[in-house]
Amino acid sequence: MQALVLAGGAGTRLRPLTQTVPKPVMPLAGRPFLSFMLDWLRAHGVTETILSCGFLSDRVRGVLGDIYHGMRLRYVIEDEPLGTAGPVRLALDGGFLEERLLVLNGDVLTDMDLTAQLEQHRQTGARATLALIAVEDVSSYGVVPIDAERRVEAFLEKSDRPAPTDRINAGAYAIEREVVESSIAPGRAVSFEREVFPALVGRGLYGYETSGYWIDIGTPARYLEATYDLLSGRPESSLPARDVTGSLIGAGCLTNGAHIGPQAVLGSHCSVGTDSTVERSVLHDHVLVGADCIVRDSVLADRVRVGDRARIEPGALLGTGARVEPGVVVAADSRVQPGAVVEVGS
Ligand code: GDD
Ligand code: MG
């Protein structure tokens, strides 16, 4: 089975973290995000994955390489962003596509049953089958009502109107190559959600209702939620054992005299000083936190430095190489640009 992962978005809602690291390979629980997705695809019989990249594509290839645990990885690089469907047409025109493929949004952490989705796709003779999952708040997703035969009745992308169902597009599609040939225009940006799927309603488009764990990691709150979930063991993953506080501490970290956890992730070679607390937070690699600091519910990217007695309040995102001077309080939900220096009063 072949899969294509859409991994070329700009990750706007995760800025400044995504200014230097593309969302698909951003560390999640200490591993490049896509490694979780590739494990899931492999478990459902995928042997080749095409990674569709644009924004910071070199970083994606540099992190994942050409073989992942026996799975072949191929790269299709866009010069200009082609939206969600345009990249699949580009892969077709490059001669990459087999008769049938899975297309995945590259920011979804899930354990849903792709094998069962493919089985339904075969049985109904669908041209495309969309995985659908129930969520409480549908407002940031594509809402997809289906009939009793599981035929899609409408595709309503991020609409303000009252939603007819709580089932949303989970970002996993089984698609026939013929649909890519006939329904996605070449050479321009095309959206599955706003063009291709609405036009396919009534013409072989089906929904597969799934359940299980599912989250889109594309906002700061959901990135942290996915982190806590992985630490607590749902979804299942091959992460190393967590410590007694439910935290994961990477290789070469120095944390003597510090309070790490609950639910913290430290990447490799981080240092946290005496009497400092880091809880429900994520430190990427080579992060230095001084003594007597408090870091709560925040994300600190690679090589961030936090001076003694500083406090990072919940919801803060600090970009790569940012520096917080001693004694500074970084307010809740702050966004600190890569390389910026936060001084007292700034
Ligand atoms: N290659 C490429 N080129 N990939 C892109 C581009 C592009 O121009 N634009 C977006 N992507 C990738 C993103 O990297 C992401 O993996 C995926 O396409 C979806 O884009 P998002 O920006 O994350 O979309 P969303 O989360 O707002 O909404 C989408 O996902 C929801 C489920 O998480 C839609 O598909 C919704 O219908 C869906 O409910
Ligand atoms: Mg998304």
Coordinates of C-alpha atoms and ligand atoms in Angstrom, one line a residue:
M1 CA 0.0 0.0 0.0
Q2 CA 1.1 3.5 -0.8
A3 CA 0.5 6.7 1.2
L4 CA 1.1 10.4 0.6
V5 CA 1.5 12.6 3.6
L6 CA 0.8 16.4 3.2
A7 CA 3.7 17.9 5.0
G8 CA 4.1 21.3 3.3
G9 CA 1.9 23.7 5.3
A10 CA 3.5 26.7 7.0
G11 CA 2.3 25.7 10.5
T12 CA 1.1 29.3 11.1
R13 CA -0.7 28.6 14.3
L14 CA 2.4 27.1 15.8
R15 CA 4.6 30.1 15.2
P16 CA 7.2 30.9 16.3
L17 CA 8.1 27.2 16.8
T18 CA 7.5 26.5 13.1
Q19 CA 9.6 29.4 11.9
T20 CA 12.7 27.2 12.2
V21 CA 11.3 23.7 12.3
P22 CA 8.5 22.5 10.0
K23 CA 5.4 21.1 11.9
P24 CA 5.8 17.6 10.5
V25 CA 9.2 17.0 12.1
M26 CA 8.7 19.2 15.2
P27 CA 9.6 17.1 18.3
L28 CA 6.6 15.6 20.0
A29 CA 7.4 13.8 23.2
G30 CA 11.0 13.9 22.1
R31 CA 10.6 12.4 18.6
P32 CA 9.9 14.0 15.2
F33 CA 6.1 14.2 14.9
L34 CA 5.9 12.2 11.6
S35 CA 7.7 9.2 13.2
F36 CA 4.4 8.5 15.1
M37 CA 2.4 8.8 11.8
L38 CA 4.9 6.5 10.0
D39 CA 4.6 3.9 12.7
W40 CA 0.9 4.0 12.4
L41 CA 1.0 3.7 8.6
R42 CA 3.4 0.8 8.8
A43 CA 1.1 -1.0 11.2
H44 CA -1.6 -0.8 8.5
G45 CA 0.5 -2.3 5.7
V46 CA 1.9 0.9 4.1
T47 CA 5.3 0.1 2.5
E48 CA 6.0 3.3 0.7
T49 CA 5.2 6.9 1.8
I50 CA 5.5 10.0 -0.4
L51 CA 6.2 13.1 1.7
S52 CA 4.8 16.1 0.0
C53 CA 6.9 19.1 1.2
G54 CA 7.4 22.7 0.4
F55 CA 8.1 24.9 3.4
L56 CA 11.5 24.0 4.9
S57 CA 11.5 20.7 2.9
D58 CA 15.3 20.1 3.4
R59 CA 14.6 19.9 7.2
V60 CA 12.0 17.2 6.7
R61 CA 14.3 15.0 4.5
G62 CA 17.3 15.7 6.8
V63 CA 15.4 14.4 9.8
L64 CA 13.6 11.4 8.2
G65 CA 15.9 10.3 5.4
D66 CA 14.9 7.8 2.6
I67 CA 14.1 4.6 4.6
Y68 CA 12.1 4.5 7.8
H69 CA 12.1 1.1 9.6
G70 CA 12.0 -0.6 6.2
M71 CA 9.4 1.7 4.7
R72 CA 10.5 3.6 1.6
L73 CA 10.2 7.4 1.8
R74 CA 10.0 9.5 -1.3
Y75 CA 9.9 13.3 -1.5
V76 CA 7.8 15.5 -3.8
I77 CA 8.9 19.1 -3.4
E78 CA 6.7 22.1 -4.4
D79 CA 8.3 25.4 -5.5
E80 CA 5.1 27.2 -4.5
P81 CA 2.5 25.9 -2.0
L82 CA -0.1 23.9 -4.0
G83 CA -2.7 23.6 -1.2
T84 CA -3.9 20.2 0.0
A85 CA -4.8 18.5 -3.3
G86 CA -2.4 20.2 -5.7
P87 CA 0.6 18.2 -4.2
V88 CA -1.2 14.9 -5.0
R89 CA -1.6 16.0 -8.7
L90 CA 2.1 16.9 -8.7
A91 CA 3.0 13.4 -7.4
L92 CA 0.8 11.9 -10.2
D93 CA 2.5 14.0 -12.9
G94 CA 5.9 12.9 -11.5
G95 CA 4.9 9.3 -12.1
F96 CA 4.8 8.5 -8.4
L97 CA 1.3 7.2 -7.9
E98 CA -0.1 3.6 -7.8
E99 CA -3.8 2.7 -8.6
R100 CA -5.0 3.5 -5.1
L101 CA -3.4 5.5 -2.3
L102 CA -4.0 6.9 1.2
V103 CA -3.6 10.6 1.6
L104 CA -3.0 11.9 5.1
N105 CA -2.9 15.3 6.6
G106 CA 0.6 15.5 8.1
D107 CA -0.3 16.8 11.6
V108 CA -2.7 14.2 12.9
L109 CA -1.8 11.9 15.8
T110 CA -4.2 8.9 15.7
D111 CA -4.6 5.2 16.2
M112 CA -7.7 4.9 14.0
D113 CA -8.2 1.8 11.9
L114 CA -7.0 2.5 8.4
T115 CA -7.2 -1.2 7.5
A116 CA -11.0 -1.1 8.1
Q117 CA -11.3 2.1 6.2
L118 CA -9.6 0.5 3.1
E119 CA -11.8 -2.5 3.5
Q120 CA -14.9 -0.4 3.4
H121 CA -13.5 1.6 0.4
R122 CA -13.2 -1.7 -1.5
Q123 CA -16.6 -3.1 -0.5
T124 CA -18.5 0.1 -1.5
G125 CA -16.5 0.5 -4.7
A126 CA -16.0 4.2 -3.7
R127 CA -13.8 6.5 -5.7
A128 CA -12.7 8.2 -2.5
T129 CA -13.4 7.4 1.2
L130 CA -12.9 10.0 3.9
A131 CA -12.3 9.0 7.6
L132 CA -14.7 10.8 9.8
I133 CA -14.5 11.2 13.6
A134 CA -16.8 12.8 16.1
V135 CA -15.5 15.9 18.0
E136 CA -17.1 18.2 20.5
D137 CA -16.2 21.5 18.8
V138 CA -16.4 21.2 15.0
S139 CA -15.6 24.9 14.2
S140 CA -12.0 24.4 13.1
Y141 CA -12.6 21.4 10.9
G142 CA -14.4 20.2 7.8
V143 CA -17.9 18.9 8.7
V144 CA -19.1 15.9 6.7
P145 CA -22.7 14.6 6.9
I146 CA -23.3 11.1 5.3
D147 CA -26.4 9.1 4.5
A148 CA -27.4 5.6 5.7
E149 CA -25.3 4.1 2.8
R150 CA -22.3 6.2 4.0
R151 CA -22.4 8.4 0.9
V152 CA -21.1 11.9 1.7
E153 CA -24.0 14.4 1.5
A154 CA -21.9 17.6 1.8
F155 CA -18.4 18.8 2.7
L156 CA -18.6 22.0 4.8
E157 CA -15.1 23.3 5.5
K158 CA -14.8 25.6 8.5
S159 CA -18.3 27.0 8.1
D160 CA -20.0 29.4 10.6
R161 CA -23.4 27.9 10.0
P162 CA -24.9 25.4 12.5
A163 CA -23.3 22.0 11.8
P164 CA -25.6 19.2 10.7
T165 CA -23.4 16.5 12.4
D166 CA -20.4 16.3 14.9
R167 CA -18.5 14.1 12.4
I168 CA -15.6 15.9 10.9
N169 CA -13.0 15.1 8.3
A170 CA -10.2 13.3 10.2
G171 CA -7.6 14.0 7.4
A172 CA -7.2 10.4 6.1
Y173 CA -8.5 9.6 2.6
A174 CA -8.5 6.4 0.5
I175 CA -8.4 7.7 -3.1
E176 CA -8.3 6.1 -6.6
R177 CA -5.7 7.4 -8.9
E178 CA -8.4 8.0 -11.5
V179 CA -9.9 10.7 -9.2
V180 CA -6.5 12.5 -9.0
E181 CA -6.4 12.5 -12.8
S182 CA -9.9 13.7 -13.4
S183 CA -10.6 16.0 -10.4
I184 CA -7.4 17.8 -9.5
A185 CA -6.3 20.5 -12.0
P186 CA -2.5 20.5 -12.7
G187 CA -0.1 23.4 -12.2
R188 CA -2.0 25.4 -9.6
A189 CA -3.0 25.3 -5.9
V190 CA -6.1 23.1 -5.4
S191 CA -7.9 22.4 -2.1
F192 CA -9.4 19.0 -1.4
E193 CA -11.7 20.6 1.2
R194 CA -13.0 23.6 -0.8
E195 CA -12.9 22.3 -4.4
V196 CA -12.3 18.5 -4.9
F197 CA -14.6 17.0 -2.2
P198 CA -17.5 19.3 -2.7
A199 CA -17.4 18.5 -6.4
L200 CA -17.3 14.8 -5.7
V201 CA -20.4 14.7 -3.6
G202 CA -22.9 12.3 -5.2
R203 CA -20.1 10.9 -7.5
G204 CA -18.6 8.1 -5.5
L205 CA -17.5 10.0 -2.3
Y206 CA -18.0 8.0 0.9
G207 CA -17.4 8.5 4.6
Y208 CA -15.9 5.9 6.9
E209 CA -17.0 6.5 10.5
T210 CA -14.1 5.7 12.8
S211 CA -13.4 6.0 16.5
G212 CA -10.3 5.8 18.7
Y213 CA -7.7 8.4 19.5
W214 CA -7.4 11.4 17.2
I215 CA -5.9 14.9 17.5
D216 CA -4.7 17.5 15.1
I217 CA -1.5 18.9 16.7
G218 CA -1.6 22.2 14.8
T219 CA -2.3 24.6 17.6
P220 CA -0.3 25.2 20.8
A221 CA -3.0 23.9 23.1
R222 CA -3.4 20.7 21.0
Y223 CA 0.3 20.2 20.7
L224 CA 0.5 20.2 24.5
E225 CA -2.5 18.0 24.8
A226 CA -1.0 15.5 22.4
T227 CA 2.2 15.5 24.5
Y228 CA 0.3 14.8 27.8
D229 CA -1.7 12.1 26.1
L230 CA 1.4 10.3 24.7
L231 CA 3.1 10.6 28.1
S232 CA 0.0 8.9 29.8
G233 CA 0.1 6.1 27.2
R234 CA -2.9 6.9 25.0
P235 CA -2.4 6.6 22.1
E236 CA 0.0 3.7 22.5
S237 CA 3.5 4.3 21.2
S238 CA 7.0 3.0 21.4
L239 CA 8.2 5.9 23.6
P240 CA 10.7 5.0 26.4
A241 CA 9.3 4.5 29.9
R242 CA 8.3 7.7 31.6
D243 CA 9.6 8.5 35.2
V244 CA 7.5 8.6 38.3
T245 CA 6.2 12.0 37.5
G246 CA 5.0 10.9 34.0
S247 CA 7.9 12.8 32.4
L248 CA 10.4 12.0 29.7
I249 CA 13.9 13.2 30.1
G250 CA 16.3 12.9 27.1
A251 CA 19.9 11.9 26.9
G252 CA 22.6 14.1 28.5
C253 CA 20.2 16.2 30.6
L254 CA 21.3 17.8 33.9
T255 CA 18.5 18.3 36.4
N256 CA 20.0 17.8 39.8
G257 CA 18.1 19.7 42.5
A258 CA 15.4 20.7 40.0
H259 CA 11.7 19.6 40.1
I260 CA 10.8 18.1 36.7
G261 CA 7.2 17.1 36.2
P262 CA 4.5 16.3 36.2
Q263 CA 4.1 15.7 32.5
A264 CA 7.3 17.4 31.3
V265 CA 9.4 16.5 28.2
L266 CA 13.1 17.4 28.1
G267 CA 14.8 16.8 24.8
S268 CA 18.5 16.0 24.7
H269 CA 21.2 17.9 26.5
C270 CA 19.0 20.2 28.5
S271 CA 20.0 21.7 31.8
V272 CA 17.6 22.9 34.6
G273 CA 19.1 24.6 37.6
T274 CA 18.7 24.0 41.4
D275 CA 15.2 24.7 42.8
S276 CA 13.7 25.3 39.4
T277 CA 10.4 23.8 38.5
V278 CA 9.4 22.6 35.0
E279 CA 5.9 21.2 34.8
R280 CA 3.5 20.3 32.0
S281 CA 6.0 21.9 29.6
V282 CA 8.1 20.8 26.7
L283 CA 11.8 21.7 26.3
H284 CA 13.3 20.8 22.9
D285 CA 17.1 20.1 22.6
H286 CA 19.9 22.0 24.3
V287 CA 17.6 24.2 26.4
L288 CA 19.2 25.9 29.5
V289 CA 17.0 26.9 32.4
G290 CA 18.8 28.6 35.3
A291 CA 18.2 28.3 39.1
D292 CA 15.0 29.3 40.9
C293 CA 12.9 29.4 37.8
I294 CA 9.3 28.3 37.1
V295 CA 8.2 27.0 33.7
R296 CA 4.6 26.0 33.4
D297 CA 2.5 24.7 30.4
S298 CA 4.9 26.2 27.9
V299 CA 7.1 25.2 25.0
L300 CA 10.8 26.2 24.7
A301 CA 12.4 25.4 21.3
D302 CA 16.0 24.4 20.7
R303 CA 18.7 26.3 22.5
V304 CA 16.4 28.6 24.5
R305 CA 18.2 30.1 27.5
V306 CA 16.3 31.2 30.6
G307 CA 18.1 33.2 33.3
D308 CA 17.9 32.6 37.1
R309 CA 14.7 33.5 38.9
A310 CA 12.7 33.9 35.6
R311 CA 9.1 32.7 35.3
I312 CA 7.5 31.4 32.2
E313 CA 3.7 31.5 32.5
P314 CA 1.3 29.1 30.9
G315 CA 0.8 29.0 27.1
A316 CA 4.1 30.7 26.3
L317 CA 6.0 29.6 23.1
L318 CA 9.7 30.6 22.9
G319 CA 11.3 30.3 19.5
T320 CA 14.7 28.7 18.8
G321 CA 17.6 30.4 20.5
A322 CA 15.5 33.0 22.4
R323 CA 16.9 34.3 25.6
V324 CA 15.1 35.3 28.8
E325 CA 17.1 37.6 31.1
P326 CA 17.3 36.8 34.9
G327 CA 14.3 37.7 36.9
V328 CA 12.0 38.3 33.9
V329 CA 8.3 37.1 33.9
V330 CA 7.2 36.0 30.5
A331 CA 3.5 36.5 30.5
A332 CA 0.9 33.8 29.7
D333 CA 0.4 33.1 26.0
S334 CA 3.5 35.1 25.0
R335 CA 5.2 34.5 21.7
V336 CA 8.9 35.0 21.7
Q337 CA 10.6 35.2 18.3
P338 CA 13.6 33.0 17.4
G339 CA 16.8 34.6 18.8
A340 CA 14.9 37.4 20.6
V341 CA 16.1 38.6 24.0
V342 CA 13.4 39.3 26.7
E343 CA 14.6 41.8 29.2
V344 CA 13.0 43.2 32.3
G345 CA 10.2 45.6 31.2
S346 CA 10.2 44.4 27.6
Ligands
GDD1 N1 2.4 20.0 0.5 C1 1.6 20.9 1.0 N2 1.4 22.0 0.4 N3 1.0 20.6 2.2 C2 0.1 21.5 2.7 C3 -0.2 22.7 2.1 C4 0.5 23.0 0.8 O1 0.3 24.1 0.2 N4 -1.1 23.4 2.8 C5 -1.4 22.6 3.9 N5 -0.7 21.5 3.8 C6 -0.7 20.4 4.8 C7 -0.4 20.8 6.2 O2 1.0 20.7 6.5 C8 -1.2 19.8 7.0 O3 -0.5 18.6 7.2 C9 -2.4 19.4 6.1 O4 -2.0 19.9 4.8 C10 -3.7 20.1 6.5 O5 -3.4 21.5 6.6 P1 -3.8 22.3 7.9 O6 -3.4 23.7 7.7 O7 -3.3 21.6 9.2 O8 -5.4 22.3 7.9 P2 -6.5 22.3 9.1 O9 -6.0 21.6 10.2 O10 -6.8 23.8 9.3 O11 -7.8 21.6 8.4 C11 -7.6 20.3 7.8 O12 -7.5 19.3 8.7 C12 -8.7 19.1 9.5 C13 -8.4 17.9 10.4 O13 -7.2 18.1 11.2 C14 -8.8 20.1 6.8 O14 -8.5 18.9 6.1 C15 -10.1 19.9 7.6 O15 -11.2 19.5 6.8 C16 -9.9 18.8 8.7 O16 -11.1 18.6 9.5
MG2 MG -4.2 20.7 10.8

